[in-house]
Each structure stands twice: as structure tokens, then as C-alpha cells.
mmCIF file with all atom_site columns, C-alpha atoms and ligand atoms in Angstrom:
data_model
loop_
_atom_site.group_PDB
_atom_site.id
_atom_site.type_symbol
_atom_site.label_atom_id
_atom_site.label_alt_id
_atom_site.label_comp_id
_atom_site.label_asym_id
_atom_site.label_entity_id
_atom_site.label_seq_id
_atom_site.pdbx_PDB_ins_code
_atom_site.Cartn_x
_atom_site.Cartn_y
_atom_site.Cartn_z
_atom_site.occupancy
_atom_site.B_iso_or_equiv
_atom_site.pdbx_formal_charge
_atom_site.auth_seq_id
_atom_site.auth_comp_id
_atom_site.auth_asym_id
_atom_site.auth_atom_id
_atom_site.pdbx_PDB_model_num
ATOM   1   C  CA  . UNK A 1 1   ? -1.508  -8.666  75.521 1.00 56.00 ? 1   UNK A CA  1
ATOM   2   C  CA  . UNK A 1 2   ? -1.504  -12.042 77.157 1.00 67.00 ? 2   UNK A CA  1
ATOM   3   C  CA  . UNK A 1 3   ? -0.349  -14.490 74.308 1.00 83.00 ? 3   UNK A CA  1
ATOM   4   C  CA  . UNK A 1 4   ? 2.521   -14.905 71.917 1.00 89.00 ? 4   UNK A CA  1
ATOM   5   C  CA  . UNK A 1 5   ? 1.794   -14.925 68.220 1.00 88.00 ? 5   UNK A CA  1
ATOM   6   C  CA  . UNK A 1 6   ? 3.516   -15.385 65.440 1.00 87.00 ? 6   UNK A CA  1
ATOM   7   C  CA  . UNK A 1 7   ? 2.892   -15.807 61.934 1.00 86.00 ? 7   UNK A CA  1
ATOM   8   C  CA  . UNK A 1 8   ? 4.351   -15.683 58.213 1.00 80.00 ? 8   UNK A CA  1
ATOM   9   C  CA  . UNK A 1 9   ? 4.108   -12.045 55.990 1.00 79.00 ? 9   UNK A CA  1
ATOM   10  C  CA  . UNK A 1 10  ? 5.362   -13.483 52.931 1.00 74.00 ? 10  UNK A CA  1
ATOM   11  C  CA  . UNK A 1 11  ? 9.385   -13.338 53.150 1.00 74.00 ? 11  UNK A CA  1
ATOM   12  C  CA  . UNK A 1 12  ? 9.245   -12.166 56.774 1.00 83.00 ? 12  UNK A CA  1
ATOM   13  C  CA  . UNK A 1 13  ? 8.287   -14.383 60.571 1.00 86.00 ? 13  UNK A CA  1
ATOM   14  C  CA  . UNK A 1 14  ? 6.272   -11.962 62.870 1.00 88.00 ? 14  UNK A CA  1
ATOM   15  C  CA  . UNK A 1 15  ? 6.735   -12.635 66.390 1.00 90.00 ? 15  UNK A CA  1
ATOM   16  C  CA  . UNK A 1 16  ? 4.349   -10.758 69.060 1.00 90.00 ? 16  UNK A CA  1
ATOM   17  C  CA  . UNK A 1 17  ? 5.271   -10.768 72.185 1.00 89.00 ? 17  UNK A CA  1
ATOM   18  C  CA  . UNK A 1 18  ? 3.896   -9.293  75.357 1.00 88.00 ? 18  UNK A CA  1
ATOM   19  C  CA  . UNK A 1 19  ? 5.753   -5.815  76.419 1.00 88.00 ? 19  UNK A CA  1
ATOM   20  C  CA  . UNK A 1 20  ? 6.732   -7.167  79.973 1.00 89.00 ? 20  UNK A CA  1
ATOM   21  C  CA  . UNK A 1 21  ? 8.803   -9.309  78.404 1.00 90.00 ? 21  UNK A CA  1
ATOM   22  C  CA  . UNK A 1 22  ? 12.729  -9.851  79.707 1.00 92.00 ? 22  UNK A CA  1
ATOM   23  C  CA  . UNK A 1 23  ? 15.415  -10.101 77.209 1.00 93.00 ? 23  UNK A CA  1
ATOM   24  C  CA  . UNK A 1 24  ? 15.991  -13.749 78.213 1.00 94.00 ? 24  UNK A CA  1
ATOM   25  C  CA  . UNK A 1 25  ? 12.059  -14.348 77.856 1.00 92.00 ? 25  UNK A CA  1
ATOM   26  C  CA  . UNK A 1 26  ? 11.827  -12.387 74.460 1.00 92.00 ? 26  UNK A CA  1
ATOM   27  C  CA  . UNK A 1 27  ? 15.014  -14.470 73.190 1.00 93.00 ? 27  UNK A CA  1
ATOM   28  C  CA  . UNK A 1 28  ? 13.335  -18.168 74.228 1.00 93.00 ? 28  UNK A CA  1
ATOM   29  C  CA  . UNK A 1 29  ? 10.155  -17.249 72.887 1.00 92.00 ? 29  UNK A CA  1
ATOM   30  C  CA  . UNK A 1 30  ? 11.483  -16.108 69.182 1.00 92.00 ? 30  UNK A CA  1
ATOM   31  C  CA  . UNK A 1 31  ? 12.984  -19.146 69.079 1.00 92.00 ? 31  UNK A CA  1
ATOM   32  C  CA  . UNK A 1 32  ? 10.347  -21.556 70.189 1.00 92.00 ? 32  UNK A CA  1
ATOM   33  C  CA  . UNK A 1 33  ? 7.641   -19.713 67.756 1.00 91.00 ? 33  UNK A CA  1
ATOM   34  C  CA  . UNK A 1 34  ? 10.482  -20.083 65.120 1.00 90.00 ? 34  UNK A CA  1
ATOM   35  C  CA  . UNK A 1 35  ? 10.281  -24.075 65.822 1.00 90.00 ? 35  UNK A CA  1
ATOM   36  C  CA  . UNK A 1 36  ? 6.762   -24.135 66.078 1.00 89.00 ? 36  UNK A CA  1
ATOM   37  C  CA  . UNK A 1 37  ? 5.990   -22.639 63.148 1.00 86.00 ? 37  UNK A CA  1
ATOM   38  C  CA  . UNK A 1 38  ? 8.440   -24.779 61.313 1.00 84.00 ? 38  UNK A CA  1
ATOM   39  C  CA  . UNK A 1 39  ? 6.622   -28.036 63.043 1.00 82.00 ? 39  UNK A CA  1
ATOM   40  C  CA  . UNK A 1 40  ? 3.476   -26.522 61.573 1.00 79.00 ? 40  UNK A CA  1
ATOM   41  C  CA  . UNK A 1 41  ? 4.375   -25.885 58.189 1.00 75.00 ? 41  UNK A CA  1
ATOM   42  C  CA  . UNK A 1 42  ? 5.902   -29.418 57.622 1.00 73.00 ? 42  UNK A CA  1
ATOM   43  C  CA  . UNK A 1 43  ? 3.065   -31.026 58.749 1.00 72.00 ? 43  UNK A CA  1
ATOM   44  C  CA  . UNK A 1 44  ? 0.774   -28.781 56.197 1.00 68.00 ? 44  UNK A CA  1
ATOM   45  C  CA  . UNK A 1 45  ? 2.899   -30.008 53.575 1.00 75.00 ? 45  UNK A CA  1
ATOM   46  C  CA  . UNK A 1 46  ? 2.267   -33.584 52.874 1.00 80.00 ? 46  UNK A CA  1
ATOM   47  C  CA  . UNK A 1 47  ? 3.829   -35.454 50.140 1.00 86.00 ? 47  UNK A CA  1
ATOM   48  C  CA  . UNK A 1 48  ? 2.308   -37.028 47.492 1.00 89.00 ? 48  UNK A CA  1
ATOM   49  C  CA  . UNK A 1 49  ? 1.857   -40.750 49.353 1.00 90.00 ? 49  UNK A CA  1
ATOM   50  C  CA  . UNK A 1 50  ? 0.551   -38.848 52.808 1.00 90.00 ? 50  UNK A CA  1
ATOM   51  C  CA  . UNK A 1 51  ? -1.714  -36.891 49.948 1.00 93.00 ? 51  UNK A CA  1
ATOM   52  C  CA  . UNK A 1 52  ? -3.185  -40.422 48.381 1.00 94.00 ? 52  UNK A CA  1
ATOM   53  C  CA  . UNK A 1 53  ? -3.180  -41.624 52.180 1.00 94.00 ? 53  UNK A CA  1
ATOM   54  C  CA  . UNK A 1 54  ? -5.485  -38.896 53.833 1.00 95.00 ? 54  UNK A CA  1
ATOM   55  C  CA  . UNK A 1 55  ? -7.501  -39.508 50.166 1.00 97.00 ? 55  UNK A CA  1
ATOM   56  C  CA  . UNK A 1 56  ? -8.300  -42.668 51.272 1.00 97.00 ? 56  UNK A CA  1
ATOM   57  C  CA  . UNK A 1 57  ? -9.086  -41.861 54.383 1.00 97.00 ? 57  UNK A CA  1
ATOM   58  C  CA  . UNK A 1 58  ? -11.512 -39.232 53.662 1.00 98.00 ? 58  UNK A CA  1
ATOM   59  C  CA  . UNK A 1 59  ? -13.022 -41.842 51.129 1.00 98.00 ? 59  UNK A CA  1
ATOM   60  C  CA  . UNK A 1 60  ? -13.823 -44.483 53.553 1.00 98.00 ? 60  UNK A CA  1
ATOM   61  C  CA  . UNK A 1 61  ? -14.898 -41.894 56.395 1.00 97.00 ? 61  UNK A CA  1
ATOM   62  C  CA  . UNK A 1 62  ? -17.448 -39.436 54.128 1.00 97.00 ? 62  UNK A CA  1
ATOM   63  C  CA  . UNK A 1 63  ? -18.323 -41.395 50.838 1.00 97.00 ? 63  UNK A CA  1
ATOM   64  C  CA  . UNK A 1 64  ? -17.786 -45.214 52.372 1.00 97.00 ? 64  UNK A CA  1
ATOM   65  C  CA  . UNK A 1 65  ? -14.793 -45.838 50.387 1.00 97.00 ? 65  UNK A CA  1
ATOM   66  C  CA  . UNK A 1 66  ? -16.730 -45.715 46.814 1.00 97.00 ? 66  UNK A CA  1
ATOM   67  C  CA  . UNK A 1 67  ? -14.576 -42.662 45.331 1.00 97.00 ? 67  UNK A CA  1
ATOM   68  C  CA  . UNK A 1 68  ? -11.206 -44.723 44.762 1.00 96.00 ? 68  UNK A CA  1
ATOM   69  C  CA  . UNK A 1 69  ? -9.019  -42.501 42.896 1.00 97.00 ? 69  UNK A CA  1
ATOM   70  C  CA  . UNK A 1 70  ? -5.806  -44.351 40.709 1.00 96.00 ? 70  UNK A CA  1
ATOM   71  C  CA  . UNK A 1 71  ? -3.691  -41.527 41.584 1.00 95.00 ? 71  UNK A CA  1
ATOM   72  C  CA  . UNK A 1 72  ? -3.999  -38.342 44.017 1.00 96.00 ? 72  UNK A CA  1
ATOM   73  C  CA  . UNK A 1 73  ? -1.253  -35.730 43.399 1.00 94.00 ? 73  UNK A CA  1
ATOM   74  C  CA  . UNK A 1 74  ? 0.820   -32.874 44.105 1.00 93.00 ? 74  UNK A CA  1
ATOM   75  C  CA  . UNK A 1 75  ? 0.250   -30.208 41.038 1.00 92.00 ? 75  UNK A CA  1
ATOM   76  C  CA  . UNK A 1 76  ? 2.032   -27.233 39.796 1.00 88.00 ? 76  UNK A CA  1
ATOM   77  C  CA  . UNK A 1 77  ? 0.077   -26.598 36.639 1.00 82.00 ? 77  UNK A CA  1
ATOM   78  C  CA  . UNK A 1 78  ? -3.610  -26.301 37.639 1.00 84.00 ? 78  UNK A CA  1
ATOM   79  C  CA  . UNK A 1 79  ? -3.805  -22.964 37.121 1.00 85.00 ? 79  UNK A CA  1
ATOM   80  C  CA  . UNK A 1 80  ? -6.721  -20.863 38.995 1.00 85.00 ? 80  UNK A CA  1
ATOM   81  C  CA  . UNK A 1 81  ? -8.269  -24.501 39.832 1.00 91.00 ? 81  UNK A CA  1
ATOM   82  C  CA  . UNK A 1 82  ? -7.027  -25.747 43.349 1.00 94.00 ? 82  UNK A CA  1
ATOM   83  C  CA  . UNK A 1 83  ? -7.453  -28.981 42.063 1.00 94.00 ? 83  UNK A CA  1
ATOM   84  C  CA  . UNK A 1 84  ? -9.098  -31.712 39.000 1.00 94.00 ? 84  UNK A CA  1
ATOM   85  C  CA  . UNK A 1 85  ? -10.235 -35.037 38.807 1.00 94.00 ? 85  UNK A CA  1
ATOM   86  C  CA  . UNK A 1 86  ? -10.405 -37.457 35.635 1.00 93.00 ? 86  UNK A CA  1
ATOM   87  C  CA  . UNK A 1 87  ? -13.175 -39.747 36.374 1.00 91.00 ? 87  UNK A CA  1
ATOM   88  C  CA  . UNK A 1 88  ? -12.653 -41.778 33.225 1.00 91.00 ? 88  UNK A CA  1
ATOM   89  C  CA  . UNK A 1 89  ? -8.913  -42.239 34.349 1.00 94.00 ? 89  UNK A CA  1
ATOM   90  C  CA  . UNK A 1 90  ? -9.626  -41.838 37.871 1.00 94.00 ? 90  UNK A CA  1
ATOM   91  C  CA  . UNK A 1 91  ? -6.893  -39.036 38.612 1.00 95.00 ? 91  UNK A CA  1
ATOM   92  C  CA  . UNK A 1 92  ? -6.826  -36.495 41.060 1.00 96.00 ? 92  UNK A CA  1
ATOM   93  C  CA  . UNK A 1 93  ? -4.399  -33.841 40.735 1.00 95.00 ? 93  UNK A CA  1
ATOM   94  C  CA  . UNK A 1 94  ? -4.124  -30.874 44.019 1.00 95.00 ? 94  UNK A CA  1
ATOM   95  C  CA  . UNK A 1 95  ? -2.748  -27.820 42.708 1.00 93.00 ? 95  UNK A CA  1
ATOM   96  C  CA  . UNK A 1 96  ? 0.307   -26.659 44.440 1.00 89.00 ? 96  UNK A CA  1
ATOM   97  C  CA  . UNK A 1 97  ? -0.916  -23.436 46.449 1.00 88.00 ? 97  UNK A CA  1
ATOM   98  C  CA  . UNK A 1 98  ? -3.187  -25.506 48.784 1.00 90.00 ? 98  UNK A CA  1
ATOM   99  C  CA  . UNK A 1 99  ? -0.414  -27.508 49.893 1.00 85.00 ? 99  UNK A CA  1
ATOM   100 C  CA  . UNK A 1 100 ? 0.547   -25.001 53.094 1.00 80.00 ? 100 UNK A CA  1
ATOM   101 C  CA  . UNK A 1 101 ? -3.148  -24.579 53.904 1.00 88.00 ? 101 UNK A CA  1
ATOM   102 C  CA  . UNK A 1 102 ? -5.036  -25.930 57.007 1.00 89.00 ? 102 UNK A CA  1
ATOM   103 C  CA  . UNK A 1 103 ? -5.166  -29.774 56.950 1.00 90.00 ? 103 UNK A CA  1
ATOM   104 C  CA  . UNK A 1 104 ? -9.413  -28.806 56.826 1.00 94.00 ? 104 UNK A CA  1
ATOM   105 C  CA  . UNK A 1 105 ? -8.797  -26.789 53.609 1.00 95.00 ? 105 UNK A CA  1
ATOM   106 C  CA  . UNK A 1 106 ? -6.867  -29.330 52.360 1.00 94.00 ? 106 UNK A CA  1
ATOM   107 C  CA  . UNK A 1 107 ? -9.054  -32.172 53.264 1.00 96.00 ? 107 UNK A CA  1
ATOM   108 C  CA  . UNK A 1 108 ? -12.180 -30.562 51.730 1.00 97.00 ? 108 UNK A CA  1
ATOM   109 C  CA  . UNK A 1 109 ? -10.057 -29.874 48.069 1.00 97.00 ? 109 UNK A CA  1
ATOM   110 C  CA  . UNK A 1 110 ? -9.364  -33.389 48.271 1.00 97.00 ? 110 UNK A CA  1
ATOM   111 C  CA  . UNK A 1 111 ? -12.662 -34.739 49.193 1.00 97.00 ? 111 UNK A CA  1
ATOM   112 C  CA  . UNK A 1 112 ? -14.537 -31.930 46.630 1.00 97.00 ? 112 UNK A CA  1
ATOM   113 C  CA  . UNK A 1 113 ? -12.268 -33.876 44.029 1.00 97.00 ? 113 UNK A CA  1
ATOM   114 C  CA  . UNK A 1 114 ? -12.722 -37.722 45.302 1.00 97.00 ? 114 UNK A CA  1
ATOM   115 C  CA  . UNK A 1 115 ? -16.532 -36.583 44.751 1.00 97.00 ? 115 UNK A CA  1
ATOM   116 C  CA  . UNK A 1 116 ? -16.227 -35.729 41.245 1.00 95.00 ? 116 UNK A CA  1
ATOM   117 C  CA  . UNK A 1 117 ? -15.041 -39.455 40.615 1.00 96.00 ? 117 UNK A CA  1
ATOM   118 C  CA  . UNK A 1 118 ? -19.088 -40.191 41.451 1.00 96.00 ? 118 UNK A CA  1
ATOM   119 C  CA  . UNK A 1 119 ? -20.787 -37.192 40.489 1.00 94.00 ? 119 UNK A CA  1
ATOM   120 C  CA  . UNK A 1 120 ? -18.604 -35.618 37.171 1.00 89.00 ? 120 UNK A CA  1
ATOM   121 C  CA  . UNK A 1 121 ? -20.958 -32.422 37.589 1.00 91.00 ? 121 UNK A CA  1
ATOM   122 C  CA  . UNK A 1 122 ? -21.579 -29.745 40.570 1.00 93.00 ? 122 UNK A CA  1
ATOM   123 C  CA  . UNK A 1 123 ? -25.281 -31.306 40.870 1.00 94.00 ? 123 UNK A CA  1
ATOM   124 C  CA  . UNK A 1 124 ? -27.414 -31.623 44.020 1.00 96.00 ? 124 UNK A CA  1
ATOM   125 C  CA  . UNK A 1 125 ? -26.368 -35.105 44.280 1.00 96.00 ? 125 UNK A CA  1
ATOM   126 C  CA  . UNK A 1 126 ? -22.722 -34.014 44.464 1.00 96.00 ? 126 UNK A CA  1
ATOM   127 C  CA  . UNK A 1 127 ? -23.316 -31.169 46.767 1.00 96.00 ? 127 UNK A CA  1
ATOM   128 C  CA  . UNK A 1 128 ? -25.260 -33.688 48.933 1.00 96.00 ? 128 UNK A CA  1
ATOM   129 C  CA  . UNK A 1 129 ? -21.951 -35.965 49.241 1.00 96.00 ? 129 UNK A CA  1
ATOM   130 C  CA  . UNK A 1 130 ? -20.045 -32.965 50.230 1.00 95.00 ? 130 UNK A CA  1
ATOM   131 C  CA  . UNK A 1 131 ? -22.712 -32.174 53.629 1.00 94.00 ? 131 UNK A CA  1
ATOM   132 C  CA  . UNK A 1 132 ? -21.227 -35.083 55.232 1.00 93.00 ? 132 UNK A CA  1
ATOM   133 C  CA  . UNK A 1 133 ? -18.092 -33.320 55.664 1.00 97.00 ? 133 UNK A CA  1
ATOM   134 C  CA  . UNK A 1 134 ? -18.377 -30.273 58.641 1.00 96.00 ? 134 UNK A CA  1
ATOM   135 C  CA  . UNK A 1 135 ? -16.331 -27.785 57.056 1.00 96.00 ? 135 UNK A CA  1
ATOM   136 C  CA  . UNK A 1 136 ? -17.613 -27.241 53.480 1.00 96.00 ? 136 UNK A CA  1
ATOM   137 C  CA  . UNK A 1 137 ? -18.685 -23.511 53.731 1.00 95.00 ? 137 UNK A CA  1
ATOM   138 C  CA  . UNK A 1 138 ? -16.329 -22.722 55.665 1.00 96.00 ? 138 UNK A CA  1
ATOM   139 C  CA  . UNK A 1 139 ? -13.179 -24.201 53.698 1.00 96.00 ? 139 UNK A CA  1
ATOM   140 C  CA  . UNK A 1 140 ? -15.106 -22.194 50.782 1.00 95.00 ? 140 UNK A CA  1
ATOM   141 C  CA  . UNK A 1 141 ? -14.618 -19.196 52.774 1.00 95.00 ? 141 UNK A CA  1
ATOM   142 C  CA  . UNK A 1 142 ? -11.371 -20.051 53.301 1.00 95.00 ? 142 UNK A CA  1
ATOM   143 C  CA  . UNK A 1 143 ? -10.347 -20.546 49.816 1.00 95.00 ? 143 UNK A CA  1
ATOM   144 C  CA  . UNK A 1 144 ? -12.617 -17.815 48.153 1.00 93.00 ? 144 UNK A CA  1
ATOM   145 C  CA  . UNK A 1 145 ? -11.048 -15.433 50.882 1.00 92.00 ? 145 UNK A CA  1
ATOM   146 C  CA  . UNK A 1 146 ? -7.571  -16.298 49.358 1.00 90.00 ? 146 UNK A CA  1
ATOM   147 C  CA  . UNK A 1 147 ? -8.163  -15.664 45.750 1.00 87.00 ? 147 UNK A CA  1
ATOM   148 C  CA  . UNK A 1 148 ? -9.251  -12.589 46.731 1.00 86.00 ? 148 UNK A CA  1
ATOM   149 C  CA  . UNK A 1 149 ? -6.316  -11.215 48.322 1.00 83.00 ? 149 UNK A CA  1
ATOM   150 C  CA  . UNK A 1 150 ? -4.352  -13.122 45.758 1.00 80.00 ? 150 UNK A CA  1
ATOM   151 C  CA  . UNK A 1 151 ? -6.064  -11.072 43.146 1.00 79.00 ? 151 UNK A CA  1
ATOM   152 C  CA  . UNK A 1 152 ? -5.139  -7.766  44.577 1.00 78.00 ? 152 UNK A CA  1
ATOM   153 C  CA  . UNK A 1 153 ? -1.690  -8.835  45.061 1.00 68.00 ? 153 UNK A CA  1
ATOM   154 C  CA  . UNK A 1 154 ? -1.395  -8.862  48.905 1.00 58.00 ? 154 UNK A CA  1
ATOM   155 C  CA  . UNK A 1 155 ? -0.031  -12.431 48.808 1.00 46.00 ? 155 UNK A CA  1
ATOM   156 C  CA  . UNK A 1 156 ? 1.717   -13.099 45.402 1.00 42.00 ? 156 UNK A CA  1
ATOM   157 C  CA  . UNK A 1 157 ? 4.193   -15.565 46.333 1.00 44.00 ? 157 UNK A CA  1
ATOM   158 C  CA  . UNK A 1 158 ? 1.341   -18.089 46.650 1.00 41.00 ? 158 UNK A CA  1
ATOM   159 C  CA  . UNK A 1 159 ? 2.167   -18.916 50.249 1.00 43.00 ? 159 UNK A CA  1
ATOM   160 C  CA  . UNK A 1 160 ? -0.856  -19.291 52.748 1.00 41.00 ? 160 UNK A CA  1
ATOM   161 C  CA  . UNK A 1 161 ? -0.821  -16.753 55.572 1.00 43.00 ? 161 UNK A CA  1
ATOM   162 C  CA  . UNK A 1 162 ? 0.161   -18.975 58.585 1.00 44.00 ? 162 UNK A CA  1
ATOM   163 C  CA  . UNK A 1 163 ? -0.034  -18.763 62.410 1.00 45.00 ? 163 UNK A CA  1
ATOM   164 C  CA  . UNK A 1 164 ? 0.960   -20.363 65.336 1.00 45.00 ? 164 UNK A CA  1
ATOM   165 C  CA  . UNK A 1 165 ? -0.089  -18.597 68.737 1.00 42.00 ? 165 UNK A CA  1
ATOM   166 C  CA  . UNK A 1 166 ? 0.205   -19.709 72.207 1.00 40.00 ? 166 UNK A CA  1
ATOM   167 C  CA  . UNK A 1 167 ? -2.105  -18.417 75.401 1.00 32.00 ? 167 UNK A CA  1
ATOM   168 C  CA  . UNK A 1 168 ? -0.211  -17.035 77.960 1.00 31.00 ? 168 UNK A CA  1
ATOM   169 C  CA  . UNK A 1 169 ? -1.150  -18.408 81.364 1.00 30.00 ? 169 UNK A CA  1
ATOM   170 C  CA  . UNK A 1 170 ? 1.416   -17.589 84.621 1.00 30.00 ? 170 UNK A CA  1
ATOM   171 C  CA  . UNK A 1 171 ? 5.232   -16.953 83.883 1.00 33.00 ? 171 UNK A CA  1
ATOM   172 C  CA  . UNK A 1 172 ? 7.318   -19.858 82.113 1.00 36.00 ? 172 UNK A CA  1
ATOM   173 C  CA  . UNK A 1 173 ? 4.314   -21.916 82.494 1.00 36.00 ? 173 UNK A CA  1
ATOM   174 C  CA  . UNK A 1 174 ? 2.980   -20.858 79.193 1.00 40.00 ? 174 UNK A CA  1
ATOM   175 C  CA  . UNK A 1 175 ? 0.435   -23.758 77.515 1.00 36.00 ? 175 UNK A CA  1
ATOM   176 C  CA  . UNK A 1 176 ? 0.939   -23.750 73.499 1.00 38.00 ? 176 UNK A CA  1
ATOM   177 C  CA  . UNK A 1 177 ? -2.463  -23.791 71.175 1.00 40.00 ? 177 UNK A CA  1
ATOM   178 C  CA  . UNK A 1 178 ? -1.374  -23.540 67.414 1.00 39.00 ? 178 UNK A CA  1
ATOM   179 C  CA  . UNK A 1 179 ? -3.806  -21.692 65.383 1.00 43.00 ? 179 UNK A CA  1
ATOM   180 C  CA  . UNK A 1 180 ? -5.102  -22.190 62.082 1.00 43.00 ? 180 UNK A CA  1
ATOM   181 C  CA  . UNK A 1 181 ? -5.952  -19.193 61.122 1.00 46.00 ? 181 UNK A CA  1
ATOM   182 C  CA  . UNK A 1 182 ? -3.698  -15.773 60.587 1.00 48.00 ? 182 UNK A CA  1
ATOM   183 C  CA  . UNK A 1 183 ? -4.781  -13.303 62.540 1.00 48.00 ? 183 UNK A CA  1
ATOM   184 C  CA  . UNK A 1 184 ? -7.105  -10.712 60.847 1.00 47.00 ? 184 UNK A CA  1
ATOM   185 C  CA  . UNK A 1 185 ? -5.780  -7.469  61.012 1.00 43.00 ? 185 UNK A CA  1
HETATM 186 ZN ZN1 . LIG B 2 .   ? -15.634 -29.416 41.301 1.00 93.46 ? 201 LIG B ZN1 1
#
């Protein structure tokens, strides 16, 4: 094994770490994973003004700032939705379980949503805005990958399966690359 890993099992932080490992190497490594994770996760949780911030921002990159939403929100009560828009109020609420997804995830929820505030129905026309953004299929992988292990109860606290992971290159000199993905296993 040549990298560290470590990622989130629910309740539990899984740290891999190469079996050639000292003590003193296995002991700074748990704790800079620890960090980094921590690092991560905070900056997959935006608030509600960095949430109506990247809106924006994905407004005026993909749909040349004509979605302009009133209000973009956290949500708890969306249900099995990740998120809903009011065009006639021009509302966007994010439902609570994307918030610890990949910024991409999150970026396509809130663009699918800034959409609907020009195109109320899943038409071609709305599909069409949504080609401009790279990562459409594969956020809908993403998120259609989740409800399915949510549905058979391998992640029921509703947290997002998270990873950090670092390539191992010569010693201490150890270059960090911070994954989005878990690893699949
Ligand atoms: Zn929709």
C-alpha cells in the first residue's frame, strides 16, 4: 500500500495506513488525517449565506445570471427531495443531507434548482440549461448511488461517506491529495 486513507463509517474515522509504518509515523499520520478530514468536512458544509453565495455564482457562470433566486437555503424538511424551488416566490430550499456532499454534488442540486426558476418543468429546454454544467450525470450518479444505499440502510444517519487520502511519495515527504470520493469497497 503506498498511500494513507482515511474516511468516515458512520460513527467511526478509518485510518489506513501502510504496514511499514513506525509507531511515531502511525501516531502523526492519525492525527493529520484526523485534521484533514475535519478541514474537509467544514468546508462541505456551507452556511446558508456561502449557500446563496455559490448560488449566485453558479447563476452568473452557467445561466448568465438570469435564475436570481430571493432566498437559497439550508432545509431539514424536504423529505426524499434533495432540494425545491418556488418560482412564483423565487425560493430555493437544499435539503439537509446534501450539505456534507462534494462541493460538485452540491453545486449541481443548487444549479438543478436555480434552473427551475426558468424552466418550472423537467423539459428539454431545462435539461438543455443543465449541459452547460460538466458534472450533471455524474452528480446524478452520485446522488442516485446514495439513495440507494440509503434505502437498504447502509448509511442511515444521513451522513455522506467521506474521504480524504494522501499519495505516499518517499518517507516524511508525503504530498496530500484529498479525495472526493469514499473508496469503493
Ligand atoms: Zn427538478
Amino acid at each position: 500500500m503506498r498511500t494513507v486513507s482515511a474516511w468516515r463509517e458512520g460513527e467511526r474515522t478509518v485510518i489506513a495506513i501502510p504496514a511499514r509504518f513506525t509507531r511515531a509515523q502511525e501516531k502523526e499520520w492519525v492525527h493529520r488525517m484526523v485534521t484533514r478530514l475535519a478541514t474537509q468536512e467544514r468546508r462541505r458544509r456551507p452556511s446558508d449565506v456561502e449557500l446563496a453565495d455559490r448560488a449566485r455564482e453558479l447563476s452568473a457562470r452557467y445561466l448568465s445570471s438570469r435564475a436570481v433566486p430571493t432566498s437559497v437555503r439550508w432545509s431539514t424538511n424536504q423529505g426524499r427531495r434533495w432540494g425545491s424551488c418556488t418560482p412564483s416566490e423565487g425560493t430555493i430550499r437544499i435539503s439537509d443531507r446534501v450539505r456534507g456532499m462534494p462541493r460538485w454534488v452540491i453545486d449541481y442540486v443548487l444549479l438543478h434548482e436555480l434552473t427551475h426558476l426558468l424552466h418550472a418543468c423537467h423539459g428539454p429546454e431545462f435539461w438543455a440549461e443543465l449541459d452547460a454544467y460538466p458534472r450533471t450525470q455524474r452528480a446524478q450518479g452520485f446522488l442516485e448511488g446514495y439513495s440507494f444505499r440509503a434505502e437498504r440502510g447502509e448509511d442511515a444517519d444521513g451522513s455522506a461517506a467521506e474521504a480524504a487520502e494522501v499519495d505516499e511519495l518517499d518517507g516524511d515527504e508525503l504530498d496530500g491529495v484529498v479525495r472526493d470520493e469514499a473508496p469503493t469497497a
